[in-house]
Coordinates of C-alpha atoms and ligand atoms in Angstrom, one line a residue:
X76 CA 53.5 -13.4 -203.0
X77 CA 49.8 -14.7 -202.8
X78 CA 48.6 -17.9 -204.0
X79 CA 47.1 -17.6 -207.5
X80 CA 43.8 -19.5 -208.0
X81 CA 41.9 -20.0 -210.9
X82 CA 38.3 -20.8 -210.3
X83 CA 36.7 -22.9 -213.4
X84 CA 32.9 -22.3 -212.7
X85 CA 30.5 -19.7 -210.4
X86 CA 27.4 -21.1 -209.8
X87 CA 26.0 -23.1 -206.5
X88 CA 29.6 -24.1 -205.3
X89 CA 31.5 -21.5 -206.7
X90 CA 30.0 -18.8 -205.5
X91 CA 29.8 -20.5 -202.0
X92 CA 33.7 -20.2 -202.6
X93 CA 34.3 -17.3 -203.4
X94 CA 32.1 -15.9 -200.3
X95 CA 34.3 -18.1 -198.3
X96 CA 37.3 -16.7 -199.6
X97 CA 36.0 -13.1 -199.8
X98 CA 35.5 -13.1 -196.0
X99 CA 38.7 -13.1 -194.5
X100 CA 38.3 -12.0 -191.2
X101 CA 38.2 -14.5 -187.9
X102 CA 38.7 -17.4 -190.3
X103 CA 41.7 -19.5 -191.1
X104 CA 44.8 -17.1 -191.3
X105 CA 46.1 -18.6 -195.0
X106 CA 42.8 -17.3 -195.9
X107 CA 45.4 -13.7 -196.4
X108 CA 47.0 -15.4 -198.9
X109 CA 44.9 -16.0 -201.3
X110 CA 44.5 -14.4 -204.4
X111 CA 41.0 -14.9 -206.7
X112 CA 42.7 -14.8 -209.6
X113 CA 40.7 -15.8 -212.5
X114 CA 36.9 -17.4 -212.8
X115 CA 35.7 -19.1 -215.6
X116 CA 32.1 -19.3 -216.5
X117 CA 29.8 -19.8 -219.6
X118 CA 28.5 -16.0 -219.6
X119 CA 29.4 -12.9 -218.6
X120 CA 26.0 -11.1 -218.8
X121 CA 24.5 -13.4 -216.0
X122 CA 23.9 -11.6 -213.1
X123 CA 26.4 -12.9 -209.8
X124 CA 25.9 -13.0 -206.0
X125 CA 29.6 -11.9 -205.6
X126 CA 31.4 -8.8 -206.8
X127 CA 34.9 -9.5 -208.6
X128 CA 36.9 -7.2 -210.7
X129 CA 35.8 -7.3 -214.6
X130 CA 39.0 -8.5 -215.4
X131 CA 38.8 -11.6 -213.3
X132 CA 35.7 -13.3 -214.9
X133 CA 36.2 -15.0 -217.9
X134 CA 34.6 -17.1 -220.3
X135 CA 38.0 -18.6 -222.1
X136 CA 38.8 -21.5 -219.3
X137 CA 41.7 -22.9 -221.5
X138 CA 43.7 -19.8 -221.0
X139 CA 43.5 -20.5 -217.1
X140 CA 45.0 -23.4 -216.9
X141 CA 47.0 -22.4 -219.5
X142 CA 48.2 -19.2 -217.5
X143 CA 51.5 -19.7 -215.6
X144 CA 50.3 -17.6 -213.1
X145 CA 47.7 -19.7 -211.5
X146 CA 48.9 -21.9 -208.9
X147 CA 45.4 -23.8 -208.1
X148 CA 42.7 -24.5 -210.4
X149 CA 39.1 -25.3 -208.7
X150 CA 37.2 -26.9 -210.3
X151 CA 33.5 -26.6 -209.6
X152 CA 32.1 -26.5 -212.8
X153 CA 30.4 -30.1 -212.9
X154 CA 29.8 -32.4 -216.3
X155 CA 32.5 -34.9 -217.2
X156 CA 33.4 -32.9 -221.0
X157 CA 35.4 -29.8 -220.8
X158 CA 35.6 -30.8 -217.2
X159 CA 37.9 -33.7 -217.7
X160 CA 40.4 -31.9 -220.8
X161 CA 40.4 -29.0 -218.1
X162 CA 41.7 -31.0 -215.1
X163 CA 43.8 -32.9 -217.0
X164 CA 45.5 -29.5 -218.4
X165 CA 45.9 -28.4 -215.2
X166 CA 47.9 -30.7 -213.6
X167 CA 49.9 -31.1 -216.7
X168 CA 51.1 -27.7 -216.5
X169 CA 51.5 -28.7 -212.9
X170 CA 49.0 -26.7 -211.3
X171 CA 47.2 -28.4 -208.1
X172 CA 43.3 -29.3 -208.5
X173 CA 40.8 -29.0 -206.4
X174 CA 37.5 -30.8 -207.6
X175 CA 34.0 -31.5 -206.8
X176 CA 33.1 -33.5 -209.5
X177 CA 32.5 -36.8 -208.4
X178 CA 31.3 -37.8 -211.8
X179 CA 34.5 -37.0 -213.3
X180 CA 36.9 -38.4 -210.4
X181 CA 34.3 -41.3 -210.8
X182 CA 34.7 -42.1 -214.0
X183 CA 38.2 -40.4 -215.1
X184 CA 40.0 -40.9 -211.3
X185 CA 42.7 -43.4 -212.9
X186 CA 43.7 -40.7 -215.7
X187 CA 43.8 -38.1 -213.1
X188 CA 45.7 -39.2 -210.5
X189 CA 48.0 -40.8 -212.6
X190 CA 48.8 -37.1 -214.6
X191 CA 49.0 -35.5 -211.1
X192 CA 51.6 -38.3 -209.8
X193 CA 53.2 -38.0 -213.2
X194 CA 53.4 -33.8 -212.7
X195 CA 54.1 -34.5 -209.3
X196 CA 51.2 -31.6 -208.0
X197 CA 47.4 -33.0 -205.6
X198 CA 44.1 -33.9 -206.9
X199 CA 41.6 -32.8 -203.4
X200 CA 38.4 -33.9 -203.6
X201 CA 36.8 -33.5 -200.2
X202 CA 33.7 -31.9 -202.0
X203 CA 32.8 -34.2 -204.1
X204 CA 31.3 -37.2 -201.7
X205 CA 29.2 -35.9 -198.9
X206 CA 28.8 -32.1 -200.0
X207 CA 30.5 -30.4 -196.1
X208 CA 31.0 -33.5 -194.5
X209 CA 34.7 -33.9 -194.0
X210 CA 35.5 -37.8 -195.4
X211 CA 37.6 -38.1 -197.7
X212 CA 40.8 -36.6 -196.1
X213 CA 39.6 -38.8 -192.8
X214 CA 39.4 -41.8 -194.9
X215 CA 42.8 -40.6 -196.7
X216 CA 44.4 -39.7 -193.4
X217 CA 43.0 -40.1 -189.8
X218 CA 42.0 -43.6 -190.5
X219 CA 44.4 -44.5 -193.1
X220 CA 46.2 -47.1 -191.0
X221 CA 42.6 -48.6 -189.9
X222 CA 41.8 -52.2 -192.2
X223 CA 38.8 -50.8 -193.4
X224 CA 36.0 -53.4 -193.5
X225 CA 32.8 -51.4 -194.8
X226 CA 31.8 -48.4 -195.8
X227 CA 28.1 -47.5 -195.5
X228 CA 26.5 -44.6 -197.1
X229 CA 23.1 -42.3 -197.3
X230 CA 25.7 -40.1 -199.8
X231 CA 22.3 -38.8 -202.1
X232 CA 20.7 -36.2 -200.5
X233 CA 17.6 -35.7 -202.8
X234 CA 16.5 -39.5 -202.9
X235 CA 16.9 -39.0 -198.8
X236 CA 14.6 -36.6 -199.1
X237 CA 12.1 -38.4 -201.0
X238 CA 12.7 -41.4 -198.8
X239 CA 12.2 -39.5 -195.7
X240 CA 8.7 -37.8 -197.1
X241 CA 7.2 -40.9 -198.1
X242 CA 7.9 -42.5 -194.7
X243 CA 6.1 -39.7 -192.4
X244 CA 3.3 -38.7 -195.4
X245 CA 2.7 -42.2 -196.5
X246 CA 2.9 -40.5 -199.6
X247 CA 3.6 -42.1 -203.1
X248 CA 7.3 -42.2 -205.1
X249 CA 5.9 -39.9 -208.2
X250 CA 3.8 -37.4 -205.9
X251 CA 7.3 -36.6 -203.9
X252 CA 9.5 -36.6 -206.7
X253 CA 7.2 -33.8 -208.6
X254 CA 6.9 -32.1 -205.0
X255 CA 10.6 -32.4 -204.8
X256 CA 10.9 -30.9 -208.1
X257 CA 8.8 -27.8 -207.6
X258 CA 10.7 -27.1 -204.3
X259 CA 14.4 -27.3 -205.9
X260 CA 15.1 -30.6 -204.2
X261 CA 15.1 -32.7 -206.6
X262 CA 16.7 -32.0 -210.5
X263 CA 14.6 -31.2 -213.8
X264 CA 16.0 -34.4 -214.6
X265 CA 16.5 -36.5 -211.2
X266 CA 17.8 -39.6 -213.4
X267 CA 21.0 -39.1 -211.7
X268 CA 19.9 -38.8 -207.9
X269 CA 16.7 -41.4 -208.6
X270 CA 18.9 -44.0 -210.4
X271 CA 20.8 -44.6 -208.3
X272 CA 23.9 -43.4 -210.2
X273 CA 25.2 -40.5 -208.5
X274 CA 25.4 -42.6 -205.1
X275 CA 27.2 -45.1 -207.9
X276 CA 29.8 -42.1 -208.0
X277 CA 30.9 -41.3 -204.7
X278 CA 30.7 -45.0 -203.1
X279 CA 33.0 -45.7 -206.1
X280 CA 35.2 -42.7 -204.7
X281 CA 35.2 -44.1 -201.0
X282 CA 35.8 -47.2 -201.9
X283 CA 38.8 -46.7 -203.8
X284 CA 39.8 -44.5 -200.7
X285 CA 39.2 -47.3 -197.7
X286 CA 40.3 -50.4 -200.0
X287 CA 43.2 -48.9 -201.4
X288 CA 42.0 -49.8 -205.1
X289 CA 40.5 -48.6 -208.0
X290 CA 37.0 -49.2 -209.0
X291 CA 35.2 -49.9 -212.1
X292 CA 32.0 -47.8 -212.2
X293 CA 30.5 -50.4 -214.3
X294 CA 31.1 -53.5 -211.7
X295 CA 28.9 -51.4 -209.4
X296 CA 25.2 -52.9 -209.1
X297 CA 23.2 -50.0 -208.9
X298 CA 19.5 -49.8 -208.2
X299 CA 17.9 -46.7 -207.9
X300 CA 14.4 -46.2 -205.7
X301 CA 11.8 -46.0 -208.5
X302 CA 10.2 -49.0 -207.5
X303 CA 10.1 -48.9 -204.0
X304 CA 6.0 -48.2 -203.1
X305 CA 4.4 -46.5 -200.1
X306 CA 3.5 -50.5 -199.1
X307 CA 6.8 -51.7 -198.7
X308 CA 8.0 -49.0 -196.6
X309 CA 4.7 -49.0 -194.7
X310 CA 5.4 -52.9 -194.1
X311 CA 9.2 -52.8 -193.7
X312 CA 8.2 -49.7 -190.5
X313 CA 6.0 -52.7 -189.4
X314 CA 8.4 -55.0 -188.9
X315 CA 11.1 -52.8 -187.5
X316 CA 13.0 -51.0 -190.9
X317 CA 13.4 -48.1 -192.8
X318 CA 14.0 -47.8 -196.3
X319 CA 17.2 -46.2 -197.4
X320 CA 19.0 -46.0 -200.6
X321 CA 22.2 -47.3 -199.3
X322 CA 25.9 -47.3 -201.1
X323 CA 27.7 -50.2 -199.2
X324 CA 31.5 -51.3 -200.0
X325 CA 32.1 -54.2 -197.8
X326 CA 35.3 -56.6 -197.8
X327 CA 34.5 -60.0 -198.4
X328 CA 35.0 -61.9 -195.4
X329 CA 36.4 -65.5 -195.9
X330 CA 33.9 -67.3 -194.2
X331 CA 31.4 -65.4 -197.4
X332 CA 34.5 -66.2 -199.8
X333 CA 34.3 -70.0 -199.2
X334 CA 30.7 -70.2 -198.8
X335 CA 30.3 -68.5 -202.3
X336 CA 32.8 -70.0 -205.3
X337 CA 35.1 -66.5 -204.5
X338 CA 38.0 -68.4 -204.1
X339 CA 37.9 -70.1 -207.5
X340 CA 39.9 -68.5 -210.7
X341 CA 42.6 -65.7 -209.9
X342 CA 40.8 -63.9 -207.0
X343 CA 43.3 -65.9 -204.1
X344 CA 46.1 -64.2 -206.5
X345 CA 45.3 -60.5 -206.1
X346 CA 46.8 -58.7 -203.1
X347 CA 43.0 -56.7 -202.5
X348 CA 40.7 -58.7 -201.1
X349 CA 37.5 -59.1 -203.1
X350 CA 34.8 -56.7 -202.1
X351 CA 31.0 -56.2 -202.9
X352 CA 30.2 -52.9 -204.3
X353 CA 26.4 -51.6 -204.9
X354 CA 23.5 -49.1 -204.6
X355 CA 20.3 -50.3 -203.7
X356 CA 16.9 -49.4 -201.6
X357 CA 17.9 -51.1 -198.2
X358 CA 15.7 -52.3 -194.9
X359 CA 17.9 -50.6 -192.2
X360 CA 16.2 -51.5 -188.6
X361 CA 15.3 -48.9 -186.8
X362 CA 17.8 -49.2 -184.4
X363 CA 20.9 -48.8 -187.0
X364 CA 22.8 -45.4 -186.7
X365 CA 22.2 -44.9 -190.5
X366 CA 18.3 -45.2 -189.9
X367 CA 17.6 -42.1 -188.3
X368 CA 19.3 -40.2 -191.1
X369 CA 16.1 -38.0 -192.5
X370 CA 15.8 -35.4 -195.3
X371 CA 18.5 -33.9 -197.5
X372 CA 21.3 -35.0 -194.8
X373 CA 24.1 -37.2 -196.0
X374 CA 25.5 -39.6 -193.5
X375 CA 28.4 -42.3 -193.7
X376 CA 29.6 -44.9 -191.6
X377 CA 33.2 -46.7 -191.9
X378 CA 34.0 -49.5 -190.2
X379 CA 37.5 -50.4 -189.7
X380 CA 40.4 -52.4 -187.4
X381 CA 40.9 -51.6 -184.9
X382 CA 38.9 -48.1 -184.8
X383 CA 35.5 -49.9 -184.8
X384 CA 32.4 -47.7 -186.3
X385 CA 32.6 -44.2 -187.3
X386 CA 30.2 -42.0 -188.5
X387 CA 30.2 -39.0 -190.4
X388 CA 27.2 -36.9 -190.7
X389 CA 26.2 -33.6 -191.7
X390 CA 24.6 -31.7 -194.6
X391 CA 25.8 -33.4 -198.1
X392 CA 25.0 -30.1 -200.3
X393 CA 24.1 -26.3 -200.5
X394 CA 26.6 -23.4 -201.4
X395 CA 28.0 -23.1 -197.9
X396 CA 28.7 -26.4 -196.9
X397 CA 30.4 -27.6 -200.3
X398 CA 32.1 -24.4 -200.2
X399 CA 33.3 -25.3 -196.8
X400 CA 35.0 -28.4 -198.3
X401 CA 36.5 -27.1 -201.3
X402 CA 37.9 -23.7 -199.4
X403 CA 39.2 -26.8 -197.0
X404 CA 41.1 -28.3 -199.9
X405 CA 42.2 -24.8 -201.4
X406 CA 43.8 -24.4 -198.1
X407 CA 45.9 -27.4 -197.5
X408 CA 47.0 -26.7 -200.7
X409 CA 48.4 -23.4 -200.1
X410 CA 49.9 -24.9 -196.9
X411 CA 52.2 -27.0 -199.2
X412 CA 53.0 -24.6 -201.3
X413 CA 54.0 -22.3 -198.6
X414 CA 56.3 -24.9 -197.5
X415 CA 57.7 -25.2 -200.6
X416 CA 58.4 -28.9 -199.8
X417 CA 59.5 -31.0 -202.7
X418 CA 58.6 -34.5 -201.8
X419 CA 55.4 -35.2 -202.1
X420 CA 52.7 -35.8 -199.0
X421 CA 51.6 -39.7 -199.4
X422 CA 48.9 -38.5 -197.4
X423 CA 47.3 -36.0 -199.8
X424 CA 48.1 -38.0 -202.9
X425 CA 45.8 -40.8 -204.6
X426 CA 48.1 -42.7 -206.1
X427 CA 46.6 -46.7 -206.4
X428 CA 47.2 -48.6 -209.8
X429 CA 45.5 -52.1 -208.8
X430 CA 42.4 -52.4 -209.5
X431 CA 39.4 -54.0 -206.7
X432 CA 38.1 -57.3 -207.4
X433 CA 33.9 -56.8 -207.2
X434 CA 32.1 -59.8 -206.4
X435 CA 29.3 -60.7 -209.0
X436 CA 25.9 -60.4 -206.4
X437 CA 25.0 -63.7 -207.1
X438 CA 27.7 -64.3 -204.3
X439 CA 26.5 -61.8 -201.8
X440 CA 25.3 -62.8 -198.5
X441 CA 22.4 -61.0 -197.4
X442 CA 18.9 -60.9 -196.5
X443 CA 16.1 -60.1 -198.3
X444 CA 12.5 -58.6 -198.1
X445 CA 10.4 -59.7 -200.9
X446 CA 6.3 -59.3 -200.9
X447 CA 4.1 -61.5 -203.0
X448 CA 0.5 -61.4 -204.3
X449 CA -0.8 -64.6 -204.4
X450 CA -4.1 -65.8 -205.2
X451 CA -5.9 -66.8 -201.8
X452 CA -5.5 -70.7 -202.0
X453 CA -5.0 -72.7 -199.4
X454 CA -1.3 -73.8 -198.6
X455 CA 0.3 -71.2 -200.1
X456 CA 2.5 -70.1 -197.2
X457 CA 3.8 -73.9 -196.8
X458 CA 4.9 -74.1 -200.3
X459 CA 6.9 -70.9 -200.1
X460 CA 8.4 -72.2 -197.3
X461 CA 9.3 -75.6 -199.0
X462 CA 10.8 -74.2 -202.5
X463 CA 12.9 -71.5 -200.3
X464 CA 13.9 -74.5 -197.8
X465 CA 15.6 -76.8 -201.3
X466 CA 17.9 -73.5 -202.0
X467 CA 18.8 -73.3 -198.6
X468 CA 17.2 -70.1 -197.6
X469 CA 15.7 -70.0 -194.2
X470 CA 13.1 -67.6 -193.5
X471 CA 13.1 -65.2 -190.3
X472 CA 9.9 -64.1 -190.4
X473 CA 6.5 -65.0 -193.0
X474 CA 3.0 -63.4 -192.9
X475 CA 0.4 -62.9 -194.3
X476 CA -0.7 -58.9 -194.0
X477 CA -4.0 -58.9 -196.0
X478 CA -5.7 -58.3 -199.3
X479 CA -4.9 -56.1 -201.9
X480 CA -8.8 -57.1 -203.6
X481 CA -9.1 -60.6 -204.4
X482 CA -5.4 -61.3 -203.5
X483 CA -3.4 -62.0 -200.6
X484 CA -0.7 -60.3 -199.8
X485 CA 2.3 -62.0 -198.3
X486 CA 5.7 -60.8 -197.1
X487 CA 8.9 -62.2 -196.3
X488 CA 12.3 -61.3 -194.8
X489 CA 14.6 -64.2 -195.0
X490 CA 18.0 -65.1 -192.9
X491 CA 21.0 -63.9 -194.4
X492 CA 21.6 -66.2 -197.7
X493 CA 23.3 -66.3 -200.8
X494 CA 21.7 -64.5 -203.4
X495 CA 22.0 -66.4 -206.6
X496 CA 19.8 -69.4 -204.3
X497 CA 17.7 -66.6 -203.5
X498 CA 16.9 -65.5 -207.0
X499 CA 16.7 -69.5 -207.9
X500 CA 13.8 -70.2 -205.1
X501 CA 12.4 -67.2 -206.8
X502 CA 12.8 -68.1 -209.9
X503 CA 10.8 -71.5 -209.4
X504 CA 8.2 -69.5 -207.4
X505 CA 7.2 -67.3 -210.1
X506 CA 5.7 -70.3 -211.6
X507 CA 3.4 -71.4 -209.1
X508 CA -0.3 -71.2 -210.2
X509 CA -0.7 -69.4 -206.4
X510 CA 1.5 -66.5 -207.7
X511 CA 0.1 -63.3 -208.8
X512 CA 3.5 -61.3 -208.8
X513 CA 6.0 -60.9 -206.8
X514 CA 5.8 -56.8 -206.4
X515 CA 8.8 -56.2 -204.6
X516 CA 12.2 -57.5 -203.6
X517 CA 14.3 -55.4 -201.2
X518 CA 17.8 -56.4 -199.0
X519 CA 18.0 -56.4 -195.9
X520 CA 20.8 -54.7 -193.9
Ligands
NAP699 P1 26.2 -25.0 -211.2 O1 25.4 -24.2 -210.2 O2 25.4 -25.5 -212.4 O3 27.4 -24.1 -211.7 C1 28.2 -24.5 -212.8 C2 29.1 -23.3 -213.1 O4 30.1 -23.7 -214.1 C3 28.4 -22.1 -213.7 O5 29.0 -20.9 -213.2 C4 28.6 -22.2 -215.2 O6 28.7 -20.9 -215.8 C5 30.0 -22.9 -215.2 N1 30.2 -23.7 -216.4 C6 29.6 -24.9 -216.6 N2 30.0 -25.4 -217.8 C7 30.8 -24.5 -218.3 C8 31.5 -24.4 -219.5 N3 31.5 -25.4 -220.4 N4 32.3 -23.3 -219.8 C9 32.3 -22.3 -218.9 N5 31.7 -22.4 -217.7 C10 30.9 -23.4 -217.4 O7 26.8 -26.3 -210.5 P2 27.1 -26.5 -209.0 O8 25.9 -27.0 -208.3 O9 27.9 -25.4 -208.4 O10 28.1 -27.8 -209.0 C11 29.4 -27.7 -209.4 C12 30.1 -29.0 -209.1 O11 30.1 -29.3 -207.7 C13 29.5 -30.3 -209.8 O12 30.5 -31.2 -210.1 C14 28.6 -30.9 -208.7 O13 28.4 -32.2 -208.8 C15 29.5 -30.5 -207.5 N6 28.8 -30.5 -206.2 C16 27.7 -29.6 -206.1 C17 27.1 -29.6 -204.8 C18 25.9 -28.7 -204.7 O14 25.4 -28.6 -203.5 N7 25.5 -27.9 -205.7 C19 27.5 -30.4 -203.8 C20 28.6 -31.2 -203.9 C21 29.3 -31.2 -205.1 P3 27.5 -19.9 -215.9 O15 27.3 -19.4 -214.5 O16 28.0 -18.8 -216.8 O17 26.4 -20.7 -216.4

């Protein structure tokens, strides 16, 4: 007997899907066992790239995974409400999932994995972080007996792209984003993708995967790339960077543990290491493997003992390549069920109950890239230097790169340091009479 899915949602990825499935011929032989059994949507009068028998769409997406018929739901309808109920239902009723919803898995991953341990049926998400790019079962499987030590991801495609244009146009953030807009790159409403918040998603997803832990969306620092100018990336290609909106998960090392105040309070008493979590605009030099990523692709590199660097790359979106990853899942899924195995595949399943300690970013070590318009006084440069010198940050390159009017315009990248001094030289900057604004303030990879 074939392997009953029902498919909640038929638009972008959906459809991709159900191409994929349609086409059986020369691809992966389990392909013959696969039944389209039900698809849900919103309407039934909306015209569809793909023809399916009337009694297989549906707009009542209870009743299918409700129905004791369908073995797998896939869900690849997006939003986090009726998504959520729908998922939840599903493995309830002990049907396997297969999602793309990164903001759900985000957000409701703990309540999910712990109904499908519970019901004793998969949640696969290989769709949801990096669109085709195969990572999650890599990161679940291949490396799984690695120590991961950082995860590094360009995982947003559209502020890529935006990234990308301003670099080789010299173009600014708002002229892009409305060009993006018209050209379907960017979303009606890019608060998501421009916020920061969807890469907030899926490095919450990979780290949970490569650290073994679950993460708190809200202990993510998450800056978006609003503010970065045409200036800053036309100074950071001067002096050897690109600007990328990075998603970094990074295990604490101890020499950063005992340098910061990490070790104080009950962090020595939890069994995960403490890690720093965030989304931010980044200065990658131009020599990193991440800083030739350009455009809509997706890229993202683990680091891990004793594998060393590995990077996966590839398109991070678009019908066919989700689709690849979702008819991926679909089929590792009927692979168990063919095999009718009972114990469950620690390999497939999420299972982690302890939560990751995220370190506050007042404790992280990094450098920084911060530009400053200062009126043109004399000495200005040497008292920088001082206030940054009494918080112990040392300073790997400071100049001057000329006037924007009346004002000077000074930039400077700093060692790596701790960033609560940071933001207290800063701080006691601001308030020099010599100090215009301080424009920008960007970390360094
Ligand atoms: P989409 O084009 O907007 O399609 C959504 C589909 O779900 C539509 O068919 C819609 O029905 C149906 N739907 C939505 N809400 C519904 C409801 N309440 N009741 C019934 N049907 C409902 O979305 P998408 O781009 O395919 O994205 C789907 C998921 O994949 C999202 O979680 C997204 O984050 C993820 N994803 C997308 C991409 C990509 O490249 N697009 C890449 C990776 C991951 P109608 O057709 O009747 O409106």
């Amino acid at each position: 007997m074939g392997v009953k899915l029902g498919i909640l949602g038929l638009g972008t990825v959906g459809t991709g899907t159900v191409q994929l499935l349609q086409d059986k011929t020369g691809r992966h032989p389990l392909l013959q066992e696969i039944e389209i059994y039900r698809v849900g949507v919103r309407s039934l009068d909306k015209p569809r790239a793909v023809e399916l028998p009337t009694d297989v769409l549906t707009t009542d997406l209870e009743a299918i995974v409700n129905d004791p018929a369908v073995d797998i739901v896939v869900e690849v309808m997006g939003g986090l409400e009726p998504a959520r109920s729908l998922i939840l239902k599903a493995l309830s009723n002990g049907k396997h999932v297969v999602t793309a919803n990164k903001a759900a898995i985000a957000r409701f991953g703990a309540e999910i994995f712990t109904t499908a341990n519970q019901a004793g049926v998969y949640v696969m998400l290989e769709a949801a972080v990096g669109g085709g790019i195969p990572v999650i079962q890599p990161l679940k499987q291949s490396l799984s007996v690695n120590r991961i030590n950082t995860v590094i991801g360009i995982v947003n495609g559209t502020t890529n792209y935006i990234l990308t244009r301003m670099q080789t146009e010299g173009s600014n953030f708002n002229d892009v984003l409305a060009d993006a807009q018209r050209l379907g790159y960017a979303e009606a409403d890019p608060t998501a993708d421009v916020d920061g918040l969807d890469a907030a998603d899926k490095i919450a997803i990979l780290a949970s995967l490569g650290f073994g832990g679950r993460i708190h969306l809200k202990d993510i620092y998450t800056e978006g790339i609003r503010q970065v100018s045409k200036t800053d990336i036309a100074y950071a290609e001067k002096l050897g960077f690109v600007i990328k909106l990075l998603a970094i998960a990074k295990r604490i090392t101890s020499a950063e543990e005992n340098g910061g105040t990490l070790l104080r309070g009950d962090a020595a008493t939890l069994s995960l290491s403490p890690l720093s979590v965030r989304v931010h605009p980044t200065l990658v030099p131009k020599v990193h493997p991440l800083a030739s990523i350009n455009g809509v692709y997706n890229a993202i590199l683990v680091e891990g003992e004793p594998i060393g660097q590995v990077m996966f790359f590839g398109p991070g979106a678009g019908a066919g390549a989700t689709a690849s990853a979702v008819t991926s899942d679909i089929l590792n899924l009927v692979a168990v069920l063919k095999t009718n195995t009972a114990v469950p595949n620690p390999l497939l399943a999420c299972g982690h109950q302890e939560y990751c300690q995220i370190a506050p970013m007042a404790e992280l070590i990094t450098r920084f890239y911060a530009r400053f318009l200062t009126n043109d006084q004399p000495g200005v440069i040497g008292k920088l230097g001082t206030c940054f010198g009494n918080y112990g940050v040392s300073l790997e390159s400071i100049v001057q790169t000329g006037f924007q009017g009346e004002l000077a315009e000074i930039v400077v990248v700093t060692h790596d340091v701790r960033e609560g001094n940071f933001r207290q030289a800063l701080a006691e900057i601001r308030d020099f009479e010599a100090i215009e604004s301080i424009p920008s303030l960007l970390r360094v990879l």
